[in-house]
Amino acid sequence: MKTTKKDPIAKEGYVFIASFALASLLIKNKYLKSALIGASAFSTYFFRNPKRQINYTENMVLSPADGTIVDIGKSYERFFFKSKVQKISIFMSVFNVHINLAPFKGVCLDKIYNKGLFISANKPKASIENEQCALLLENEQGQKIVVVQIAGIIARRIVTYTKPLDNMEAGDIIGLIRFGSRLDIYCEKELNLAVHLNQKVKGGDLIGYL
């Protein structure tokens, strides 16, 4: 078992928290002041980065995100596999933790960023039309998956820390998406699933076995 050891707030959140808090000190209007204090508090909540207990053994695929499973099926993966493979989609509302985690121990082989639209991330066509960043990941057994961070109607910023040739431990932070979004997982080899449609998951939960 691994306990993730991280800062309690994602570093990208500090500018939002501080900006709203500072603005609230400079504003006289009590209603606007209250709104700014609320925005600072919400930013603290949104960018929270809780510790997670990571239970990982080989061939596991862990959830890279908190959210709801909104799609399980076969779909064409256009960046790397360029074929129809198993896909699991996780929708992250603005109330979910938006830190994204490595789904297994392995290496990042490649990364592709693709500009696009900002339609609601809970719609299936968001997987095709929205702005996104795709990571090709390989575990220690040589099995590959693609993790795609997808921006949503409110989320306008994808942050991806992981880059090609980076090694990762299961549960390491690979990035985040700001303010409501979606994450797709494409598996070259079909997973033996441990989740079902509409299930709520947290980052580090077991998705299935390769």
mmCIF file with all atom_site columns, C-alpha atoms in Angstrom:
data_model
loop_
_atom_site.group_PDB
_atom_site.id
_atom_site.type_symbol
_atom_site.label_atom_id
_atom_site.label_alt_id
_atom_site.label_comp_id
_atom_site.label_asym_id
_atom_site.label_entity_id
_atom_site.label_seq_id
_atom_site.pdbx_PDB_ins_code
_atom_site.Cartn_x
_atom_site.Cartn_y
_atom_site.Cartn_z
_atom_site.occupancy
_atom_site.B_iso_or_equiv
_atom_site.pdbx_formal_charge
_atom_site.auth_seq_id
_atom_site.auth_comp_id
_atom_site.auth_asym_id
_atom_site.auth_atom_id
_atom_site.pdbx_PDB_model_num
ATOM 1   C CA . MET A 1 1   ? 0.000   0.000  0.000   1.00 0.00 ? 1   MET A CA 1
ATOM 2   C CA . LYS A 1 2   ? 1.262   3.447  -0.923  1.00 0.00 ? 2   LYS A CA 1
ATOM 3   C CA . THR A 1 3   ? 0.038   6.683  0.659   1.00 0.00 ? 3   THR A CA 1
ATOM 4   C CA . THR A 1 4   ? 0.342   9.592  -1.750  1.00 0.00 ? 4   THR A CA 1
ATOM 5   C CA . LYS A 1 5   ? 2.358   12.403 -0.167  1.00 0.00 ? 5   LYS A CA 1
ATOM 6   C CA . LYS A 1 6   ? 1.331   15.665 -1.775  1.00 0.00 ? 6   LYS A CA 1
ATOM 7   C CA . ASP A 1 7   ? 0.683   19.336 -1.118  1.00 0.00 ? 7   ASP A CA 1
ATOM 8   C CA . PRO A 1 8   ? -2.898  19.829 0.140   1.00 0.00 ? 8   PRO A CA 1
ATOM 9   C CA . ILE A 1 9   ? -3.612  22.304 -2.696  1.00 0.00 ? 9   ILE A CA 1
ATOM 10  C CA . ALA A 1 10  ? -2.581  21.953 -6.344  1.00 0.00 ? 10  ALA A CA 1
ATOM 11  C CA . LYS A 1 11  ? -0.023  24.651 -7.152  1.00 0.00 ? 11  LYS A CA 1
ATOM 12  C CA . GLU A 1 12  ? -2.184  26.022 -9.991  1.00 0.00 ? 12  GLU A CA 1
ATOM 13  C CA . GLY A 1 13  ? -4.846  26.930 -7.422  1.00 0.00 ? 13  GLY A CA 1
ATOM 14  C CA . TYR A 1 14  ? -2.828  29.383 -5.362  1.00 0.00 ? 14  TYR A CA 1
ATOM 15  C CA . VAL A 1 15  ? -3.117  32.241 -7.863  1.00 0.00 ? 15  VAL A CA 1
ATOM 16  C CA . PHE A 1 16  ? -6.932  31.944 -7.857  1.00 0.00 ? 16  PHE A CA 1
ATOM 17  C CA . ILE A 1 17  ? -7.155  31.664 -4.063  1.00 0.00 ? 17  ILE A CA 1
ATOM 18  C CA . ALA A 1 18  ? -4.812  34.606 -3.459  1.00 0.00 ? 18  ALA A CA 1
ATOM 19  C CA . SER A 1 19  ? -6.312  36.823 -6.184  1.00 0.00 ? 19  SER A CA 1
ATOM 20  C CA . PHE A 1 20  ? -9.876  36.487 -4.894  1.00 0.00 ? 20  PHE A CA 1
ATOM 21  C CA . ALA A 1 21  ? -8.741  36.909 -1.281  1.00 0.00 ? 21  ALA A CA 1
ATOM 22  C CA . LEU A 1 22  ? -6.671  40.020 -2.071  1.00 0.00 ? 22  LEU A CA 1
ATOM 23  C CA . ALA A 1 23  ? -9.490  41.549 -4.118  1.00 0.00 ? 23  ALA A CA 1
ATOM 24  C CA . SER A 1 24  ? -11.890 41.019 -1.198  1.00 0.00 ? 24  SER A CA 1
ATOM 25  C CA . LEU A 1 25  ? -9.594  43.104 1.019   1.00 0.00 ? 25  LEU A CA 1
ATOM 26  C CA . LEU A 1 26  ? -9.615  45.984 -1.456  1.00 0.00 ? 26  LEU A CA 1
ATOM 27  C CA . ILE A 1 27  ? -13.352 46.069 -2.157  1.00 0.00 ? 27  ILE A CA 1
ATOM 28  C CA . LYS A 1 28  ? -15.680 48.174 0.032   1.00 0.00 ? 28  LYS A CA 1
ATOM 29  C CA . ASN A 1 29  ? -19.020 46.817 -1.208  1.00 0.00 ? 29  ASN A CA 1
ATOM 30  C CA . LYS A 1 30  ? -20.028 44.133 1.306   1.00 0.00 ? 30  LYS A CA 1
ATOM 31  C CA . TYR A 1 31  ? -21.905 42.000 -1.243  1.00 0.00 ? 31  TYR A CA 1
ATOM 32  C CA . LEU A 1 32  ? -19.025 41.952 -3.685  1.00 0.00 ? 32  LEU A CA 1
ATOM 33  C CA . LYS A 1 33  ? -16.613 41.355 -0.801  1.00 0.00 ? 33  LYS A CA 1
ATOM 34  C CA . SER A 1 34  ? -18.655 38.335 0.294   1.00 0.00 ? 34  SER A CA 1
ATOM 35  C CA . ALA A 1 35  ? -18.733 37.017 -3.273  1.00 0.00 ? 35  ALA A CA 1
ATOM 36  C CA . LEU A 1 36  ? -14.950 37.288 -3.569  1.00 0.00 ? 36  LEU A CA 1
ATOM 37  C CA . ILE A 1 37  ? -14.402 35.562 -0.228  1.00 0.00 ? 37  ILE A CA 1
ATOM 38  C CA . GLY A 1 38  ? -16.745 32.820 -1.423  1.00 0.00 ? 38  GLY A CA 1
ATOM 39  C CA . ALA A 1 39  ? -14.796 32.514 -4.689  1.00 0.00 ? 39  ALA A CA 1
ATOM 40  C CA . SER A 1 40  ? -11.532 32.189 -2.765  1.00 0.00 ? 40  SER A CA 1
ATOM 41  C CA . ALA A 1 41  ? -13.050 29.504 -0.533  1.00 0.00 ? 41  ALA A CA 1
ATOM 42  C CA . PHE A 1 42  ? -14.433 27.612 -3.524  1.00 0.00 ? 42  PHE A CA 1
ATOM 43  C CA . SER A 1 43  ? -11.049 27.778 -5.268  1.00 0.00 ? 43  SER A CA 1
ATOM 44  C CA . THR A 1 44  ? -9.452  26.248 -2.162  1.00 0.00 ? 44  THR A CA 1
ATOM 45  C CA . TYR A 1 45  ? -12.059 23.480 -2.281  1.00 0.00 ? 45  TYR A CA 1
ATOM 46  C CA . PHE A 1 46  ? -11.755 22.942 -6.036  1.00 0.00 ? 46  PHE A CA 1
ATOM 47  C CA . PHE A 1 47  ? -7.955  22.687 -6.078  1.00 0.00 ? 47  PHE A CA 1
ATOM 48  C CA . ARG A 1 48  ? -7.804  20.388 -3.045  1.00 0.00 ? 48  ARG A CA 1
ATOM 49  C CA . ASN A 1 49  ? -5.325  17.545 -3.333  1.00 0.00 ? 49  ASN A CA 1
ATOM 50  C CA . PRO A 1 50  ? -6.237  14.875 -0.753  1.00 0.00 ? 50  PRO A CA 1
ATOM 51  C CA . LYS A 1 51  ? -3.961  12.031 0.289   1.00 0.00 ? 51  LYS A CA 1
ATOM 52  C CA . ARG A 1 52  ? -4.928  8.713  -1.251  1.00 0.00 ? 52  ARG A CA 1
ATOM 53  C CA . GLN A 1 53  ? -4.215  5.141  -0.211  1.00 0.00 ? 53  GLN A CA 1
ATOM 54  C CA . ILE A 1 54  ? -2.918  3.414  -3.350  1.00 0.00 ? 54  ILE A CA 1
ATOM 55  C CA . ASN A 1 55  ? -3.234  -0.385 -3.359  1.00 0.00 ? 55  ASN A CA 1
ATOM 56  C CA . TYR A 1 56  ? -1.497  -1.550 -6.507  1.00 0.00 ? 56  TYR A CA 1
ATOM 57  C CA . THR A 1 57  ? -0.225  -4.825 -7.913  1.00 0.00 ? 57  THR A CA 1
ATOM 58  C CA . GLU A 1 58  ? 0.884   -5.635 -11.459 1.00 0.00 ? 58  GLU A CA 1
ATOM 59  C CA . ASN A 1 59  ? -1.757  -5.731 -14.207 1.00 0.00 ? 59  ASN A CA 1
ATOM 60  C CA . MET A 1 60  ? -4.046  -3.397 -12.258 1.00 0.00 ? 60  MET A CA 1
ATOM 61  C CA . VAL A 1 61  ? -5.426  -0.245 -13.883 1.00 0.00 ? 61  VAL A CA 1
ATOM 62  C CA . LEU A 1 62  ? -6.439  2.367  -11.322 1.00 0.00 ? 62  LEU A CA 1
ATOM 63  C CA . SER A 1 63  ? -8.830  5.243  -11.847 1.00 0.00 ? 63  SER A CA 1
ATOM 64  C CA . PRO A 1 64  ? -6.912  8.337  -12.971 1.00 0.00 ? 64  PRO A CA 1
ATOM 65  C CA . ALA A 1 65  ? -9.687  10.636 -11.731 1.00 0.00 ? 65  ALA A CA 1
ATOM 66  C CA . ASP A 1 66  ? -12.547 11.252 -9.332  1.00 0.00 ? 66  ASP A CA 1
ATOM 67  C CA . GLY A 1 67  ? -15.981 11.274 -10.928 1.00 0.00 ? 67  GLY A CA 1
ATOM 68  C CA . THR A 1 68  ? -18.738 9.171  -12.452 1.00 0.00 ? 68  THR A CA 1
ATOM 69  C CA . ILE A 1 69  ? -18.348 6.418  -15.047 1.00 0.00 ? 69  ILE A CA 1
ATOM 70  C CA . VAL A 1 70  ? -20.460 7.758  -17.925 1.00 0.00 ? 70  VAL A CA 1
ATOM 71  C CA . ASP A 1 71  ? -19.423 5.412  -20.742 1.00 0.00 ? 71  ASP A CA 1
ATOM 72  C CA . ILE A 1 72  ? -18.090 1.863  -21.107 1.00 0.00 ? 72  ILE A CA 1
ATOM 73  C CA . GLY A 1 73  ? -17.798 0.347  -24.556 1.00 0.00 ? 73  GLY A CA 1
ATOM 74  C CA . LYS A 1 74  ? -15.815 0.150  -27.769 1.00 0.00 ? 74  LYS A CA 1
ATOM 75  C CA . SER A 1 75  ? -14.615 3.298  -29.482 1.00 0.00 ? 75  SER A CA 1
ATOM 76  C CA . TYR A 1 76  ? -12.047 4.389  -32.050 1.00 0.00 ? 76  TYR A CA 1
ATOM 77  C CA . GLU A 1 77  ? -8.876  5.744  -30.426 1.00 0.00 ? 77  GLU A CA 1
ATOM 78  C CA . ARG A 1 78  ? -7.511  8.279  -32.890 1.00 0.00 ? 78  ARG A CA 1
ATOM 79  C CA . PHE A 1 79  ? -4.200  9.421  -31.406 1.00 0.00 ? 79  PHE A CA 1
ATOM 80  C CA . PHE A 1 80  ? -2.105  6.279  -30.907 1.00 0.00 ? 80  PHE A CA 1
ATOM 81  C CA . PHE A 1 81  ? -3.888  2.943  -31.365 1.00 0.00 ? 81  PHE A CA 1
ATOM 82  C CA . LYS A 1 82  ? -5.871  4.180  -34.388 1.00 0.00 ? 82  LYS A CA 1
ATOM 83  C CA . SER A 1 83  ? -8.307  1.317  -33.943 1.00 0.00 ? 83  SER A CA 1
ATOM 84  C CA . LYS A 1 84  ? -11.506 0.465  -32.115 1.00 0.00 ? 84  LYS A CA 1
ATOM 85  C CA . VAL A 1 85  ? -10.684 -0.533 -28.519 1.00 0.00 ? 85  VAL A CA 1
ATOM 86  C CA . GLN A 1 86  ? -12.273 -0.601 -25.093 1.00 0.00 ? 86  GLN A CA 1
ATOM 87  C CA . LYS A 1 87  ? -13.044 2.841  -23.639 1.00 0.00 ? 87  LYS A CA 1
ATOM 88  C CA . ILE A 1 88  ? -14.013 3.904  -20.114 1.00 0.00 ? 88  ILE A CA 1
ATOM 89  C CA . SER A 1 89  ? -15.062 7.533  -19.601 1.00 0.00 ? 89  SER A CA 1
ATOM 90  C CA . ILE A 1 90  ? -15.112 9.403  -16.280 1.00 0.00 ? 90  ILE A CA 1
ATOM 91  C CA . PHE A 1 91  ? -17.021 12.682 -15.944 1.00 0.00 ? 91  PHE A CA 1
ATOM 92  C CA . MET A 1 92  ? -15.690 15.137 -13.345 1.00 0.00 ? 92  MET A CA 1
ATOM 93  C CA . SER A 1 93  ? -18.157 17.738 -12.073 1.00 0.00 ? 93  SER A CA 1
ATOM 94  C CA . VAL A 1 94  ? -16.949 20.989 -10.502 1.00 0.00 ? 94  VAL A CA 1
ATOM 95  C CA . PHE A 1 95  ? -17.391 19.308 -7.099  1.00 0.00 ? 95  PHE A CA 1
ATOM 96  C CA . ASN A 1 96  ? -14.956 16.461 -7.793  1.00 0.00 ? 96  ASN A CA 1
ATOM 97  C CA . VAL A 1 97  ? -11.230 16.518 -7.075  1.00 0.00 ? 97  VAL A CA 1
ATOM 98  C CA . HIS A 1 98  ? -9.642  17.446 -10.416 1.00 0.00 ? 98  HIS A CA 1
ATOM 99  C CA . ILE A 1 99  ? -6.150  16.055 -9.850  1.00 0.00 ? 99  ILE A CA 1
ATOM 100 C CA . ASN A 1 100 ? -5.350  13.263 -12.352 1.00 0.00 ? 100 ASN A CA 1
ATOM 101 C CA . LEU A 1 101 ? -3.267  10.253 -11.242 1.00 0.00 ? 101 LEU A CA 1
ATOM 102 C CA . ALA A 1 102 ? -1.105  7.649  -12.976 1.00 0.00 ? 102 ALA A CA 1
ATOM 103 C CA . PRO A 1 103 ? -3.208  4.479  -13.455 1.00 0.00 ? 103 PRO A CA 1
ATOM 104 C CA . PHE A 1 104 ? -0.271  2.091  -13.003 1.00 0.00 ? 104 PHE A CA 1
ATOM 105 C CA . LYS A 1 105 ? 3.507   1.854  -12.576 1.00 0.00 ? 105 LYS A CA 1
ATOM 106 C CA . GLY A 1 106 ? 5.226   2.376  -15.879 1.00 0.00 ? 106 GLY A CA 1
ATOM 107 C CA . VAL A 1 107 ? 6.380   4.986  -18.375 1.00 0.00 ? 107 VAL A CA 1
ATOM 108 C CA . CYS A 1 108 ? 4.870   7.669  -20.582 1.00 0.00 ? 108 CYS A CA 1
ATOM 109 C CA . LEU A 1 109 ? 5.750   6.855  -24.200 1.00 0.00 ? 109 LEU A CA 1
ATOM 110 C CA . ASP A 1 110 ? 4.168   9.824  -25.964 1.00 0.00 ? 110 ASP A CA 1
ATOM 111 C CA . LYS A 1 111 ? 1.918   12.847 -25.564 1.00 0.00 ? 111 LYS A CA 1
ATOM 112 C CA . ILE A 1 112 ? -0.355  14.685 -28.023 1.00 0.00 ? 112 ILE A CA 1
ATOM 113 C CA . TYR A 1 113 ? -2.211  17.944 -27.346 1.00 0.00 ? 113 TYR A CA 1
ATOM 114 C CA . ASN A 1 114 ? -5.176  18.709 -29.584 1.00 0.00 ? 114 ASN A CA 1
ATOM 115 C CA . LYS A 1 115 ? -7.090  22.002 -29.682 1.00 0.00 ? 115 LYS A CA 1
ATOM 116 C CA . GLY A 1 116 ? -10.854 21.812 -29.883 1.00 0.00 ? 116 GLY A CA 1
ATOM 117 C CA . LEU A 1 117 ? -14.238 22.941 -28.599 1.00 0.00 ? 117 LEU A CA 1
ATOM 118 C CA . PHE A 1 118 ? -15.586 23.298 -25.056 1.00 0.00 ? 118 PHE A CA 1
ATOM 119 C CA . ILE A 1 119 ? -18.939 21.522 -25.170 1.00 0.00 ? 119 ILE A CA 1
ATOM 120 C CA . SER A 1 120 ? -20.314 19.868 -22.023 1.00 0.00 ? 120 SER A CA 1
ATOM 121 C CA . ALA A 1 121 ? -17.885 17.109 -20.976 1.00 0.00 ? 121 ALA A CA 1
ATOM 122 C CA . ASN A 1 122 ? -20.643 14.648 -20.029 1.00 0.00 ? 122 ASN A CA 1
ATOM 123 C CA . LYS A 1 123 ? -21.724 14.346 -23.678 1.00 0.00 ? 123 LYS A CA 1
ATOM 124 C CA . PRO A 1 124 ? -20.171 11.498 -25.729 1.00 0.00 ? 124 PRO A CA 1
ATOM 125 C CA . LYS A 1 125 ? -19.136 13.826 -28.571 1.00 0.00 ? 125 LYS A CA 1
ATOM 126 C CA . ALA A 1 126 ? -16.844 15.675 -26.127 1.00 0.00 ? 126 ALA A CA 1
ATOM 127 C CA . SER A 1 127 ? -14.412 12.770 -26.601 1.00 0.00 ? 127 SER A CA 1
ATOM 128 C CA . ILE A 1 128 ? -14.042 13.795 -30.247 1.00 0.00 ? 128 ILE A CA 1
ATOM 129 C CA . GLU A 1 129 ? -14.663 17.531 -30.437 1.00 0.00 ? 129 GLU A CA 1
ATOM 130 C CA . ASN A 1 130 ? -13.268 19.050 -27.245 1.00 0.00 ? 130 ASN A CA 1
ATOM 131 C CA . GLU A 1 131 ? -9.794  20.325 -26.435 1.00 0.00 ? 131 GLU A CA 1
ATOM 132 C CA . GLN A 1 132 ? -7.758  17.441 -25.056 1.00 0.00 ? 132 GLN A CA 1
ATOM 133 C CA . CYS A 1 133 ? -4.367  15.996 -24.203 1.00 0.00 ? 133 CYS A CA 1
ATOM 134 C CA . ALA A 1 134 ? -3.642  12.295 -24.814 1.00 0.00 ? 134 ALA A CA 1
ATOM 135 C CA . LEU A 1 135 ? -0.945  10.300 -23.013 1.00 0.00 ? 135 LEU A CA 1
ATOM 136 C CA . LEU A 1 136 ? 0.293   6.916  -24.232 1.00 0.00 ? 136 LEU A CA 1
ATOM 137 C CA . LEU A 1 137 ? 1.280   4.938  -21.123 1.00 0.00 ? 137 LEU A CA 1
ATOM 138 C CA . GLU A 1 138 ? 2.954   1.544  -20.813 1.00 0.00 ? 138 GLU A CA 1
ATOM 139 C CA . ASN A 1 139 ? 3.111   -0.594 -17.679 1.00 0.00 ? 139 ASN A CA 1
ATOM 140 C CA . GLU A 1 140 ? 6.012   -2.797 -16.582 1.00 0.00 ? 140 GLU A CA 1
ATOM 141 C CA . GLN A 1 141 ? 4.562   -5.755 -18.482 1.00 0.00 ? 141 GLN A CA 1
ATOM 142 C CA . GLY A 1 142 ? 4.565   -3.799 -21.769 1.00 0.00 ? 142 GLY A CA 1
ATOM 143 C CA . GLN A 1 143 ? 0.780   -3.309 -21.866 1.00 0.00 ? 143 GLN A CA 1
ATOM 144 C CA . LYS A 1 144 ? -0.422  0.044  -23.158 1.00 0.00 ? 144 LYS A CA 1
ATOM 145 C CA . ILE A 1 145 ? -3.332  2.343  -22.411 1.00 0.00 ? 145 ILE A CA 1
ATOM 146 C CA . VAL A 1 146 ? -4.173  5.867  -23.541 1.00 0.00 ? 146 VAL A CA 1
ATOM 147 C CA . VAL A 1 147 ? -5.390  8.406  -20.990 1.00 0.00 ? 147 VAL A CA 1
ATOM 148 C CA . VAL A 1 148 ? -7.079  11.469 -22.505 1.00 0.00 ? 148 VAL A CA 1
ATOM 149 C CA . GLN A 1 149 ? -7.717  14.641 -20.487 1.00 0.00 ? 149 GLN A CA 1
ATOM 150 C CA . ILE A 1 150 ? -10.677 16.486 -21.998 1.00 0.00 ? 150 ILE A CA 1
ATOM 151 C CA . ALA A 1 151 ? -11.756 20.077 -21.330 1.00 0.00 ? 151 ALA A CA 1
ATOM 152 C CA . GLY A 1 152 ? -15.449 20.812 -20.709 1.00 0.00 ? 152 GLY A CA 1
ATOM 153 C CA . ILE A 1 153 ? -17.911 23.673 -21.056 1.00 0.00 ? 153 ILE A CA 1
ATOM 154 C CA . ILE A 1 154 ? -16.436 25.422 -18.009 1.00 0.00 ? 154 ILE A CA 1
ATOM 155 C CA . ALA A 1 155 ? -12.988 23.831 -17.966 1.00 0.00 ? 155 ALA A CA 1
ATOM 156 C CA . ARG A 1 156 ? -10.769 25.893 -20.254 1.00 0.00 ? 156 ARG A CA 1
ATOM 157 C CA . ARG A 1 157 ? -7.389  24.743 -19.085 1.00 0.00 ? 157 ARG A CA 1
ATOM 158 C CA . ILE A 1 158 ? -5.771  21.317 -19.244 1.00 0.00 ? 158 ILE A CA 1
ATOM 159 C CA . VAL A 1 159 ? -2.570  20.938 -17.234 1.00 0.00 ? 159 VAL A CA 1
ATOM 160 C CA . THR A 1 160 ? -0.379  17.904 -17.985 1.00 0.00 ? 160 THR A CA 1
ATOM 161 C CA . TYR A 1 161 ? 2.769   17.396 -15.929 1.00 0.00 ? 161 TYR A CA 1
ATOM 162 C CA . THR A 1 162 ? 3.756   14.057 -17.437 1.00 0.00 ? 162 THR A CA 1
ATOM 163 C CA . LYS A 1 163 ? 5.871   14.091 -20.585 1.00 0.00 ? 163 LYS A CA 1
ATOM 164 C CA . PRO A 1 164 ? 7.396   11.427 -22.858 1.00 0.00 ? 164 PRO A CA 1
ATOM 165 C CA . LEU A 1 165 ? 9.977   9.140  -21.179 1.00 0.00 ? 165 LEU A CA 1
ATOM 166 C CA . ASP A 1 166 ? 8.801   10.071 -17.671 1.00 0.00 ? 166 ASP A CA 1
ATOM 167 C CA . ASN A 1 167 ? 8.624   7.087  -15.323 1.00 0.00 ? 167 ASN A CA 1
ATOM 168 C CA . MET A 1 168 ? 5.640   6.939  -12.971 1.00 0.00 ? 168 MET A CA 1
ATOM 169 C CA . GLU A 1 169 ? 4.479   5.119  -9.897  1.00 0.00 ? 169 GLU A CA 1
ATOM 170 C CA . ALA A 1 170 ? 0.819   4.161  -9.587  1.00 0.00 ? 170 ALA A CA 1
ATOM 171 C CA . GLY A 1 171 ? -0.991  7.150  -8.066  1.00 0.00 ? 171 GLY A CA 1
ATOM 172 C CA . ASP A 1 172 ? 1.588   9.780  -9.076  1.00 0.00 ? 172 ASP A CA 1
ATOM 173 C CA . ILE A 1 173 ? 0.068   13.084 -10.187 1.00 0.00 ? 173 ILE A CA 1
ATOM 174 C CA . ILE A 1 174 ? 0.056   13.386 -13.983 1.00 0.00 ? 174 ILE A CA 1
ATOM 175 C CA . GLY A 1 175 ? -1.957  16.599 -14.297 1.00 0.00 ? 175 GLY A CA 1
ATOM 176 C CA . LEU A 1 176 ? -5.285  18.309 -13.649 1.00 0.00 ? 176 LEU A CA 1
ATOM 177 C CA . ILE A 1 177 ? -8.181  19.942 -15.487 1.00 0.00 ? 177 ILE A CA 1
ATOM 178 C CA . ARG A 1 178 ? -9.768  23.159 -14.266 1.00 0.00 ? 178 ARG A CA 1
ATOM 179 C CA . PHE A 1 179 ? -13.487 23.480 -13.509 1.00 0.00 ? 179 PHE A CA 1
ATOM 180 C CA . GLY A 1 180 ? -15.480 20.487 -14.774 1.00 0.00 ? 180 GLY A CA 1
ATOM 181 C CA . SER A 1 181 ? -14.207 18.010 -17.328 1.00 0.00 ? 181 SER A CA 1
ATOM 182 C CA . ARG A 1 182 ? -13.864 14.421 -18.585 1.00 0.00 ? 182 ARG A CA 1
ATOM 183 C CA . LEU A 1 183 ? -11.184 11.763 -18.743 1.00 0.00 ? 183 LEU A CA 1
ATOM 184 C CA . ASP A 1 184 ? -11.195 8.836  -21.203 1.00 0.00 ? 184 ASP A CA 1
ATOM 185 C CA . ILE A 1 185 ? -9.212  5.614  -20.829 1.00 0.00 ? 185 ILE A CA 1
ATOM 186 C CA . TYR A 1 186 ? -8.528  3.488  -23.925 1.00 0.00 ? 186 TYR A CA 1
ATOM 187 C CA . CYS A 1 187 ? -7.134  -0.021 -23.446 1.00 0.00 ? 187 CYS A CA 1
ATOM 188 C CA . GLU A 1 188 ? -5.158  -1.846 -26.149 1.00 0.00 ? 188 GLU A CA 1
ATOM 189 C CA . LYS A 1 189 ? -5.902  -5.111 -24.335 1.00 0.00 ? 189 LYS A CA 1
ATOM 190 C CA . GLU A 1 190 ? -9.462  -5.316 -23.009 1.00 0.00 ? 190 GLU A CA 1
ATOM 191 C CA . LEU A 1 191 ? -9.756  -4.862 -19.265 1.00 0.00 ? 191 LEU A CA 1
ATOM 192 C CA . ASN A 1 192 ? -11.389 -7.294 -16.906 1.00 0.00 ? 192 ASN A CA 1
ATOM 193 C CA . LEU A 1 193 ? -13.547 -4.532 -15.455 1.00 0.00 ? 193 LEU A CA 1
ATOM 194 C CA . ALA A 1 194 ? -14.122 -3.889 -11.769 1.00 0.00 ? 194 ALA A CA 1
ATOM 195 C CA . VAL A 1 195 ? -16.502 -0.943 -12.366 1.00 0.00 ? 195 VAL A CA 1
ATOM 196 C CA . HIS A 1 196 ? -19.901 -0.408 -13.964 1.00 0.00 ? 196 HIS A CA 1
ATOM 197 C CA . LEU A 1 197 ? -21.799 2.379  -15.718 1.00 0.00 ? 197 LEU A CA 1
ATOM 198 C CA . ASN A 1 198 ? -22.860 5.289  -13.474 1.00 0.00 ? 198 ASN A CA 1
ATOM 199 C CA . GLN A 1 199 ? -20.532 4.162  -10.686 1.00 0.00 ? 199 GLN A CA 1
ATOM 200 C CA . LYS A 1 200 ? -18.782 6.912  -8.737  1.00 0.00 ? 200 LYS A CA 1
ATOM 201 C CA . VAL A 1 201 ? -15.031 6.427  -8.424  1.00 0.00 ? 201 VAL A CA 1
ATOM 202 C CA . LYS A 1 202 ? -12.085 8.171  -6.827  1.00 0.00 ? 202 LYS A CA 1
ATOM 203 C CA . GLY A 1 203 ? -8.569  8.515  -8.139  1.00 0.00 ? 203 GLY A CA 1
ATOM 204 C CA . GLY A 1 204 ? -6.657  5.379  -7.203  1.00 0.00 ? 204 GLY A CA 1
ATOM 205 C CA . ASP A 1 205 ? -9.723  3.091  -7.133  1.00 0.00 ? 205 ASP A CA 1
ATOM 206 C CA . LEU A 1 206 ? -9.433  -0.139 -9.099  1.00 0.00 ? 206 LEU A CA 1
ATOM 207 C CA . ILE A 1 207 ? -10.880 0.127  -12.635 1.00 0.00 ? 207 ILE A CA 1
ATOM 208 C CA . GLY A 1 208 ? -9.884  -3.350 -13.793 1.00 0.00 ? 208 GLY A CA 1
ATOM 209 C CA . TYR A 1 209 ? -7.100  -5.786 -14.683 1.00 0.00 ? 209 TYR A CA 1
ATOM 210 C CA . LEU A 1 210 ? -5.141  -6.020 -17.928 1.00 0.00 ? 210 LEU A CA 1
#
